[in-house]
């Protein structure tokens, strides 16, 4: 009797199990899947990487970048992508706000590690927008947009950057206290960063709103190791070693991916790398491994390999298909990174373009721009559309269904029509800006530089571009990609057309459709834009 009872229980269990299997795999009933799950979004921004430094862009490159090349083959490569400025800080502002940098009080050059925040407290960022729509957000890398540090002994504090370029006194910064205003106040749930470029003090890690360690020393690096591995004398913490910064940022990024993969909540990561900006610091096993035996080439190979580890992590976590990854650079190649040796080795970091970091010429702001999103983007796609890094915010808004207010993302156009080949990309013209604040505008094949000698240096002296006397320079990039022939006199109607668009977009406070906005107030003059306010 006992045996029969056991047999009946076993048979009953098998029948129930069979019924469960049948109902679980009923082909007439779809398997439960998340409906319209929003993609994870990762924006990786290299620092001073030239378009010709990636072998996918440069058929004659002496630096091989297989991981980034593969990313391009698995997604979309843009051939005509531009940063909103030819230097670091302004481009970062445009990416996070969808607004041209020169609308702020920063009319030229960059902020410093002790500059107040360039992003004002009432300005919507892409991180805040995504966070409000349910994203977990992270900033991991080089910030370089100013921070509002807590000061000692009631020392002067500034709640935002101004045209007076007020810098905080390093000696009066209280590193033991939380920031008054930083990334966590701009929509980032998590932040791990250095305050500015790797050659700018203070040399401390800031996790969320506080330094991981109070600096107790002063770091000074001379040219004894390499003229391309130097930094400014300044405060340094015991847990900070310049060679370790890039690996630490990548490791933190990988940890964040692993912790947040496959959760109901999608994530957004902004990963601004500190490299290959000076100091050029390749470490083993990459040091000395490049074909041309250049520390800069080694550093680029190191970046490529580390990017490969991030891509592999996404695949290992099973989230590669529905993650949009963007890889770009913040401006062109910096000539301070041993241009002489690269030229001798026949490597061109600006590829076929003239100019380098800081320039209004193409090499200053035309950058590598790769986008991979297997669920949406066909592999081996190439786009020749002229895009700008300010377009990231509108692209994210398109993905999540957010409608901008009139005072949000005033210079951002969604790239989704280009990525999916559905709809129309609405950017008609793109404004460029060099390190001295000189304006250029691009529309179609035509590019106009206006008042090239209007830029001023920090000393207040007018910056004169050597050999340039024309007030207006017009290039046809289709016929003259190296920008050697000024055809402004031959095409006065094209000069007028482009200049009128530039003036209108400066005055309107926006380049997108919408209500006219004010550019940020300044107390001084704006000589680089005098041509727009003559009347």
Coordinates of C-alpha atoms in Angstrom, one line a residue:
X1 CA 0.0 0.0 0.0
X2 CA 2.8 2.3 0.9
X3 CA 4.6 1.5 -2.4
X4 CA 1.4 2.3 -4.5
X5 CA 1.0 5.6 -2.7
X6 CA 4.5 6.6 -3.6
X7 CA 4.0 5.5 -7.2
X8 CA 0.8 7.6 -7.5
X9 CA 2.6 10.6 -6.0
X10 CA 5.5 10.3 -8.5
X11 CA 3.1 9.9 -11.4
X12 CA 1.1 12.9 -10.3
X13 CA 4.3 14.9 -9.9
X14 CA 5.4 14.0 -13.4
X15 CA 2.0 14.9 -14.9
X16 CA 2.1 18.3 -13.1
X17 CA 5.6 18.9 -14.4
X18 CA 4.6 17.9 -17.9
X19 CA 1.6 20.3 -17.7
X20 CA 3.9 23.1 -16.5
X21 CA 6.3 22.4 -19.4
X22 CA 3.5 22.4 -22.0
X23 CA 2.0 25.6 -20.7
X24 CA 5.4 27.3 -20.4
X25 CA 6.2 26.5 -24.1
X26 CA 2.8 26.9 -25.6
X27 CA 3.6 28.2 -29.1
X28 CA 0.3 29.9 -29.3
X29 CA 1.2 32.0 -26.3
X30 CA 4.2 34.4 -26.6
X31 CA 7.0 34.3 -24.1
X32 CA 6.8 37.2 -21.7
X33 CA 9.3 39.9 -22.7
X34 CA 9.8 43.5 -21.6
X35 CA 7.6 45.7 -23.9
X36 CA 9.5 48.5 -25.6
X37 CA 12.3 48.3 -23.1
X38 CA 14.4 51.5 -23.3
X39 CA 18.0 51.0 -24.3
X40 CA 21.0 51.4 -22.1
X41 CA 23.0 54.4 -23.4
X42 CA 26.8 54.8 -23.1
X43 CA 28.7 57.8 -24.4
X44 CA 32.5 57.4 -24.4
X45 CA 34.4 60.6 -25.1
X46 CA 38.2 60.4 -25.9
X47 CA 40.3 63.4 -25.2
X48 CA 42.4 64.9 -28.1
X49 CA 42.1 61.9 -30.3
X50 CA 42.5 62.7 -34.0
X51 CA 40.2 61.4 -36.7
X52 CA 43.3 59.9 -38.4
X53 CA 44.3 58.0 -35.2
X54 CA 41.6 55.3 -35.8
X55 CA 42.6 52.9 -38.6
X56 CA 38.9 52.6 -39.7
X57 CA 39.1 56.2 -40.8
X58 CA 42.7 56.3 -42.0
X59 CA 43.8 53.7 -44.6
X60 CA 47.4 54.9 -44.1
X61 CA 47.3 54.9 -40.3
X62 CA 50.4 53.7 -38.5
X63 CA 48.3 53.0 -35.4
X64 CA 45.9 50.0 -35.5
X65 CA 42.7 50.2 -33.5
X66 CA 41.0 46.8 -34.0
X67 CA 38.4 47.1 -31.2
X68 CA 37.1 50.5 -32.4
X69 CA 37.3 49.3 -36.0
X70 CA 35.1 46.4 -35.1
X71 CA 32.7 48.7 -33.3
X72 CA 32.4 50.7 -36.5
X73 CA 31.8 47.6 -38.6
X74 CA 29.1 46.4 -36.1
X75 CA 27.4 49.8 -36.2
X76 CA 27.5 53.1 -37.9
X77 CA 30.5 55.3 -38.7
X78 CA 30.0 59.0 -39.3
X79 CA 32.5 60.7 -41.7
X80 CA 31.4 64.3 -41.2
X81 CA 31.0 64.6 -37.4
X82 CA 32.0 67.8 -35.6
X83 CA 32.5 68.9 -32.0
X84 CA 30.9 72.2 -31.0
X85 CA 34.3 73.6 -30.3
X86 CA 37.9 72.8 -31.1
X87 CA 38.9 72.4 -27.4
X88 CA 37.8 70.3 -24.3
X89 CA 35.4 72.2 -22.0
X90 CA 33.1 73.7 -24.6
X91 CA 32.5 70.4 -26.3
X92 CA 31.6 68.7 -23.0
X93 CA 29.1 71.5 -22.2
X94 CA 27.4 70.9 -25.6
X95 CA 27.2 67.2 -25.2
X96 CA 25.5 67.4 -21.7
X97 CA 23.2 70.3 -22.5
X98 CA 22.5 70.2 -26.2
X99 CA 23.5 73.9 -26.4
X100 CA 26.4 75.7 -28.1
X101 CA 29.1 76.5 -25.6
X102 CA 29.6 80.1 -26.7
X103 CA 26.1 80.9 -25.4
X104 CA 27.7 80.8 -21.9
X105 CA 30.2 83.3 -20.5
X106 CA 33.0 81.0 -21.7
X107 CA 33.8 82.7 -25.0
X108 CA 37.3 81.2 -25.5
X109 CA 39.6 78.5 -24.1
X110 CA 38.6 76.2 -21.2
X111 CA 37.8 76.0 -17.5
X112 CA 40.3 74.9 -14.9
X113 CA 40.3 72.5 -12.0
X114 CA 39.5 75.4 -9.7
X115 CA 36.9 77.1 -11.9
X116 CA 33.3 77.3 -10.8
X117 CA 30.6 75.3 -12.6
X118 CA 30.0 76.3 -16.2
X119 CA 26.7 74.5 -16.2
X120 CA 24.2 76.6 -14.3
X121 CA 21.8 75.3 -11.7
X122 CA 18.7 75.8 -13.8
X123 CA 20.1 74.2 -17.0
X124 CA 18.6 70.8 -17.9
X125 CA 21.2 68.2 -18.7
X126 CA 20.9 65.0 -20.6
X127 CA 21.6 63.1 -17.4
X128 CA 18.7 64.8 -15.5
X129 CA 16.4 64.3 -18.5
X130 CA 17.1 60.5 -18.6
X131 CA 17.0 60.2 -14.8
X132 CA 13.5 61.7 -14.8
X133 CA 12.5 59.1 -17.3
X134 CA 13.7 56.2 -15.1
X135 CA 17.3 55.8 -16.0
X136 CA 20.2 55.0 -13.6
X137 CA 22.8 57.6 -14.5
X138 CA 26.6 57.7 -14.1
X139 CA 29.5 60.0 -14.9
X140 CA 32.9 58.3 -14.8
X141 CA 36.0 60.1 -16.1
X142 CA 37.3 63.6 -16.8
X143 CA 34.8 66.3 -15.9
X144 CA 36.4 69.6 -17.0
X145 CA 33.3 71.8 -16.7
X146 CA 34.0 73.5 -13.4
X147 CA 32.9 72.6 -9.9
X148 CA 31.6 74.6 -7.0
X149 CA 34.0 73.5 -4.2
X150 CA 33.3 74.2 -0.5
X151 CA 35.7 76.8 0.7
X152 CA 37.5 77.3 4.1
X153 CA 37.1 80.2 6.4
X154 CA 34.3 82.0 4.6
X155 CA 36.6 82.4 1.5
X156 CA 34.9 83.8 -1.6
X157 CA 32.6 81.3 -3.4
X158 CA 31.2 81.6 -6.9
X159 CA 28.0 79.7 -7.7
X160 CA 28.6 79.7 -11.5
X161 CA 31.3 80.6 -14.1
X162 CA 31.4 84.2 -15.3
X163 CA 33.2 86.1 -18.0
X164 CA 35.4 87.4 -15.2
X165 CA 36.9 83.9 -15.1
X166 CA 37.0 83.9 -11.3
X167 CA 39.1 81.0 -10.1
X168 CA 39.0 79.6 -6.6
X169 CA 42.1 79.8 -4.5
X170 CA 43.5 76.2 -4.2
X171 CA 44.7 77.0 -0.7
X172 CA 41.2 77.9 0.4
X173 CA 39.4 74.8 -1.0
X174 CA 38.1 72.5 1.7
X175 CA 38.6 69.0 0.2
X176 CA 37.2 67.3 3.3
X177 CA 33.7 68.8 2.6
X178 CA 31.2 67.8 -0.2
X179 CA 31.0 69.9 -3.3
X180 CA 28.4 72.7 -3.3
X181 CA 27.4 71.9 -6.9
X182 CA 28.6 69.1 -9.1
X183 CA 27.5 66.2 -11.3
X184 CA 25.3 64.7 -8.6
X185 CA 23.3 67.9 -8.7
X186 CA 23.0 67.7 -12.5
X187 CA 21.2 64.4 -12.7
X188 CA 24.0 61.8 -12.2
X189 CA 23.2 59.2 -9.6
X190 CA 26.8 58.1 -9.4
X191 CA 30.0 60.1 -10.2
X192 CA 33.7 59.2 -10.2
X193 CA 35.9 61.7 -11.8
X194 CA 38.9 64.0 -11.9
X195 CA 38.0 67.7 -12.0
X196 CA 39.7 68.7 -15.2
X197 CA 42.4 67.5 -17.6
X198 CA 45.0 65.0 -16.3
X199 CA 47.7 67.8 -16.4
X200 CA 45.6 70.2 -14.3
X201 CA 45.4 70.2 -10.5
X202 CA 43.9 69.4 -8.1
X203 CA 45.0 65.8 -8.5
X204 CA 42.3 64.0 -6.6
X205 CA 39.5 61.5 -7.3
X206 CA 36.1 62.8 -6.6
X207 CA 33.5 60.1 -5.9
X208 CA 30.0 61.4 -5.9
X209 CA 30.3 64.8 -4.3
X210 CA 33.5 64.4 -2.2
X211 CA 37.3 63.8 -2.7
X212 CA 38.2 60.2 -2.0
X213 CA 41.2 61.5 -0.1
X214 CA 42.3 65.0 1.0
X215 CA 45.5 66.1 -0.8
X216 CA 48.5 66.4 1.4
X217 CA 51.2 66.9 -1.1
X218 CA 52.3 69.0 -4.1
X219 CA 52.9 67.2 -7.4
X220 CA 55.5 68.6 -9.8
X221 CA 56.4 66.8 -13.0
X222 CA 59.3 68.0 -15.2
X223 CA 60.5 66.7 -18.6
X224 CA 62.8 64.2 -17.1
X225 CA 60.6 61.3 -18.2
X226 CA 59.2 62.7 -21.4
X227 CA 58.2 66.1 -22.7
X228 CA 54.8 64.6 -23.4
X229 CA 54.2 63.4 -19.9
X230 CA 54.1 66.6 -17.9
X231 CA 51.6 68.3 -15.7
X232 CA 51.1 71.6 -13.7
X233 CA 52.4 71.8 -10.2
X234 CA 49.5 71.4 -7.7
X235 CA 47.7 69.6 -4.9
X236 CA 47.8 65.8 -5.0
X237 CA 46.3 63.1 -2.9
X238 CA 48.1 59.9 -1.8
X239 CA 45.7 57.7 -3.7
X240 CA 46.3 59.5 -7.0
X241 CA 48.9 58.3 -9.5
X242 CA 48.6 59.8 -13.0
X243 CA 49.4 56.5 -14.8
X244 CA 46.6 54.7 -13.0
X245 CA 43.8 57.2 -13.9
X246 CA 42.7 55.7 -17.3
X247 CA 42.7 52.1 -16.0
X248 CA 40.8 53.1 -12.9
X249 CA 38.1 54.9 -15.0
X250 CA 37.7 51.9 -17.2
X251 CA 37.5 49.5 -14.2
X252 CA 34.9 51.7 -12.5
X253 CA 32.9 51.8 -15.8
X254 CA 33.0 48.0 -16.1
X255 CA 31.9 47.6 -12.4
X256 CA 28.9 49.9 -13.0
X257 CA 27.9 47.9 -16.1
X258 CA 28.0 44.7 -14.2
X259 CA 26.1 46.1 -11.3
X260 CA 23.3 47.5 -13.4
X261 CA 23.0 45.1 -16.3
X262 CA 19.7 43.2 -16.8
X263 CA 17.8 45.2 -14.3
X264 CA 14.3 46.7 -15.0
X265 CA 15.9 50.1 -14.9
X266 CA 18.0 51.1 -17.9
X267 CA 21.2 53.0 -17.4
X268 CA 23.0 55.9 -19.0
X269 CA 26.8 56.2 -18.7
X270 CA 28.9 59.3 -19.6
X271 CA 32.5 58.1 -19.8
X272 CA 34.8 61.1 -20.7
X273 CA 38.3 59.6 -20.9
X274 CA 41.3 61.7 -19.8
X275 CA 43.4 60.3 -22.7
X276 CA 45.2 60.6 -25.1
X277 CA 45.5 64.2 -23.8
X278 CA 48.9 65.0 -22.3
X279 CA 50.4 63.6 -20.1
X280 CA 50.9 60.7 -22.5
X281 CA 51.3 57.7 -20.1
X282 CA 51.0 54.3 -21.7
X283 CA 51.8 51.5 -19.2
X284 CA 52.6 47.8 -19.6
X285 CA 51.7 45.8 -21.5
X286 CA 51.1 48.5 -24.1
X287 CA 54.2 50.6 -23.5
X288 CA 56.6 50.2 -26.5
X289 CA 54.1 48.0 -28.4
X290 CA 53.2 50.3 -31.3
X291 CA 54.6 49.7 -34.8
X292 CA 56.2 53.2 -34.9
X293 CA 57.5 53.1 -31.3
X294 CA 55.8 56.2 -30.3
X295 CA 54.4 56.8 -26.7
X296 CA 51.4 58.5 -28.2
X297 CA 50.7 55.5 -30.5
X298 CA 51.1 53.2 -27.5
X299 CA 48.6 55.3 -25.6
X300 CA 46.0 55.1 -28.4
X301 CA 46.5 51.3 -28.6
X302 CA 46.0 51.1 -24.9
X303 CA 42.7 53.1 -25.2
X304 CA 41.6 50.8 -28.0
X305 CA 42.3 47.7 -25.9
X306 CA 40.5 49.1 -22.9
X307 CA 37.5 50.0 -25.0
X308 CA 37.5 46.4 -26.1
X309 CA 37.1 45.3 -22.5
X310 CA 34.0 47.5 -22.1
X311 CA 32.5 46.1 -25.3
X312 CA 33.3 42.5 -24.2
X313 CA 31.6 43.2 -20.8
X314 CA 28.4 44.3 -22.5
X315 CA 28.3 41.1 -24.5
X316 CA 29.2 39.0 -21.5
X317 CA 26.3 40.6 -19.6
X318 CA 23.9 39.9 -22.4
X319 CA 23.0 43.5 -22.9
X320 CA 24.9 44.3 -26.1
X321 CA 21.9 44.2 -28.4
X322 CA 19.8 46.8 -26.6
X323 CA 22.7 49.2 -25.6
X324 CA 23.5 52.2 -27.7
X325 CA 27.2 53.0 -27.5
X326 CA 28.7 56.2 -28.9
X327 CA 32.4 56.7 -29.2
X328 CA 33.8 60.1 -30.2
X329 CA 36.6 62.6 -29.4
X330 CA 36.2 66.0 -27.9
X331 CA 38.3 67.8 -30.6
X332 CA 41.2 67.1 -32.9
X333 CA 44.7 65.9 -32.2
X334 CA 46.9 68.1 -30.0
X335 CA 50.2 69.1 -31.6
X336 CA 51.9 68.9 -28.2
X337 CA 51.6 65.1 -28.4
X338 CA 54.8 64.6 -30.4
X339 CA 53.5 65.6 -33.8
X340 CA 57.0 65.8 -35.2
X341 CA 57.7 62.1 -34.6
X342 CA 54.3 61.1 -36.0
X343 CA 55.0 63.0 -39.1
X344 CA 58.4 61.4 -39.5
X345 CA 56.7 58.0 -39.2
X346 CA 54.2 59.1 -41.9
X347 CA 51.2 59.0 -39.5
X348 CA 48.7 61.8 -40.0
X349 CA 46.4 62.2 -36.9
X350 CA 44.2 64.7 -38.8
X351 CA 44.0 62.3 -41.8
X352 CA 43.5 64.4 -45.0
X353 CA 42.3 67.5 -43.1
X354 CA 44.2 70.7 -42.3
X355 CA 44.6 71.9 -38.7
X356 CA 44.7 70.4 -35.2
X357 CA 43.1 70.9 -31.8
X358 CA 42.1 74.5 -31.3
X359 CA 41.7 75.4 -34.9
X360 CA 38.7 76.4 -36.9
X361 CA 40.1 74.3 -39.8
X362 CA 38.6 70.8 -40.1
X363 CA 41.3 69.0 -38.2
X364 CA 40.4 71.0 -35.1
X365 CA 36.8 69.8 -34.8
X366 CA 36.1 67.0 -37.3
X367 CA 36.3 63.9 -35.2
X368 CA 35.8 60.1 -35.2
X369 CA 32.2 59.3 -34.3
X370 CA 30.9 55.7 -34.0
X371 CA 27.5 54.5 -32.9
X372 CA 26.6 50.9 -32.2
X373 CA 23.1 49.6 -31.3
X374 CA 22.5 46.2 -32.8
X375 CA 18.7 46.3 -32.2
X376 CA 18.4 49.5 -34.3
X377 CA 21.5 50.1 -36.4
X378 CA 22.5 47.9 -39.4
X379 CA 26.1 46.8 -39.3
X380 CA 28.6 48.4 -41.6
X381 CA 26.5 51.5 -41.9
X382 CA 28.2 54.8 -43.0
X383 CA 26.7 58.2 -42.7
X384 CA 28.1 61.2 -44.6
X385 CA 25.7 63.6 -42.9
X386 CA 27.1 66.7 -41.1
X387 CA 26.4 66.2 -37.4
X388 CA 27.4 67.9 -34.2
X389 CA 28.1 66.6 -30.7
X390 CA 25.3 68.8 -29.4
X391 CA 22.9 66.4 -31.2
X392 CA 23.3 63.8 -28.5
X393 CA 20.7 65.3 -26.1
X394 CA 17.9 65.5 -28.8
X395 CA 18.7 61.9 -29.8
X396 CA 18.2 60.7 -26.3
X397 CA 15.0 62.8 -26.0
X398 CA 13.7 61.1 -29.2
X399 CA 14.4 57.6 -27.7
X400 CA 12.5 58.3 -24.5
X401 CA 9.8 60.5 -25.9
X402 CA 10.7 63.7 -24.2
X403 CA 9.5 67.1 -25.6
X404 CA 11.9 70.0 -24.9
X405 CA 10.8 73.3 -23.4
X406 CA 11.9 76.4 -25.2
X407 CA 14.9 76.9 -22.9
X408 CA 16.3 73.3 -23.3
X409 CA 18.7 71.8 -25.8
X410 CA 18.5 74.9 -28.0
X411 CA 21.1 73.5 -30.5
X412 CA 20.4 69.8 -30.6
X413 CA 18.9 67.8 -33.5
X414 CA 18.0 64.1 -33.1
X415 CA 20.2 61.7 -35.0
X416 CA 17.7 58.9 -34.8
X417 CA 16.6 59.4 -38.5
X418 CA 20.2 58.8 -39.5
X419 CA 20.7 55.8 -37.1
X420 CA 17.5 54.0 -38.2
X421 CA 17.2 55.3 -41.7
X422 CA 13.7 56.5 -40.9
X423 CA 12.5 60.1 -41.1
X424 CA 14.5 63.3 -41.8
X425 CA 17.5 64.7 -39.9
X426 CA 16.7 68.3 -39.5
X427 CA 20.1 70.0 -39.0
X428 CA 20.6 72.5 -41.8
X429 CA 23.8 74.3 -40.6
X430 CA 26.5 73.7 -38.0
X431 CA 28.4 76.4 -36.2
X432 CA 32.1 75.8 -35.4
X433 CA 34.2 77.6 -32.7
X434 CA 37.9 77.7 -32.3
X435 CA 40.0 78.0 -29.1
X436 CA 40.1 81.8 -29.4
X437 CA 36.3 82.0 -29.9
X438 CA 36.4 82.6 -33.7
X439 CA 33.2 81.6 -35.5
X440 CA 32.8 79.4 -38.6
X441 CA 29.6 78.0 -40.1
X442 CA 29.1 75.0 -42.3
X443 CA 26.2 74.3 -44.6
X444 CA 26.4 71.5 -47.2
X445 CA 29.8 71.7 -49.0
X446 CA 30.4 75.3 -47.9
X447 CA 32.2 76.6 -44.9
X448 CA 32.6 80.2 -43.9
X449 CA 35.0 81.6 -41.3
X450 CA 34.1 85.0 -40.0
X451 CA 36.6 87.6 -38.6
X452 CA 39.4 85.1 -38.1
X453 CA 41.5 87.7 -36.2
X454 CA 38.7 88.7 -33.8
X455 CA 39.7 86.2 -31.1
X456 CA 41.3 87.5 -28.0
X457 CA 43.8 85.9 -25.7
X458 CA 43.5 85.7 -22.0
X459 CA 45.8 88.7 -21.7
X460 CA 43.3 90.8 -23.6
X461 CA 45.5 91.1 -26.7
X462 CA 44.0 90.3 -30.1
X463 CA 45.1 87.0 -31.4
X464 CA 46.4 87.3 -35.0
X465 CA 46.4 84.2 -37.1
X466 CA 49.7 84.1 -39.0
X467 CA 49.2 84.9 -42.7
X468 CA 45.5 85.5 -42.4
X469 CA 44.3 89.0 -43.3
X470 CA 40.9 88.3 -44.8
X471 CA 37.8 89.2 -42.8
X472 CA 35.9 86.3 -44.3
X473 CA 37.2 83.0 -45.5
X474 CA 35.0 80.7 -47.7
X475 CA 35.9 77.1 -48.6
X476 CA 34.1 74.6 -50.7
X477 CA 35.1 71.4 -48.8
X478 CA 34.0 69.1 -51.7
X479 CA 36.6 70.7 -54.0
X480 CA 39.1 71.8 -51.4
X481 CA 39.1 69.5 -48.4
X482 CA 42.4 70.8 -47.2
X483 CA 41.0 74.4 -47.0
X484 CA 43.7 76.1 -49.1
X485 CA 41.7 78.3 -51.4
X486 CA 39.6 81.2 -50.1
X487 CA 36.8 81.7 -52.6
X488 CA 34.9 84.4 -50.7
X489 CA 35.4 87.0 -53.5
X490 CA 34.1 84.6 -56.2
X491 CA 31.0 83.7 -54.2
X492 CA 29.7 86.8 -52.3
X493 CA 26.2 85.5 -52.3
X494 CA 27.2 82.3 -50.5
X495 CA 29.2 84.4 -48.0
X496 CA 26.1 86.5 -47.3
X497 CA 23.8 83.5 -47.0
X498 CA 26.0 81.7 -44.5
X499 CA 26.8 84.9 -42.5
X500 CA 23.1 85.8 -42.3
X501 CA 22.4 82.3 -40.9
X502 CA 25.2 82.6 -38.4
X503 CA 24.1 86.0 -37.2
X504 CA 20.5 84.8 -36.8
X505 CA 21.5 81.8 -34.8
X506 CA 23.7 83.8 -32.5
X507 CA 21.1 86.4 -31.9
X508 CA 18.2 84.0 -31.5
X509 CA 19.8 82.1 -28.7
X510 CA 19.1 78.9 -30.6
X511 CA 19.5 77.1 -33.9
X512 CA 16.5 74.8 -33.4
X513 CA 12.9 75.9 -34.1
X514 CA 11.3 77.5 -31.1
X515 CA 10.9 80.7 -29.1
X516 CA 13.9 83.1 -29.1
X517 CA 16.2 82.7 -26.1
X518 CA 18.8 84.9 -24.5
X519 CA 22.4 83.9 -24.5
X520 CA 23.9 84.0 -21.0
X521 CA 24.6 87.5 -19.7
X522 CA 28.2 88.8 -19.6
X523 CA 29.6 91.9 -18.1
X524 CA 32.4 92.4 -20.7
X525 CA 32.6 92.6 -24.4
X526 CA 32.2 89.8 -26.9
X527 CA 34.6 90.9 -29.7
X528 CA 34.4 87.6 -31.6
X529 CA 30.7 88.2 -32.2
X530 CA 30.9 91.9 -33.0
X531 CA 29.9 91.2 -36.6
X532 CA 26.5 90.0 -35.4
X533 CA 25.8 93.1 -33.4
X534 CA 27.0 95.9 -35.6
X535 CA 23.6 97.5 -35.9

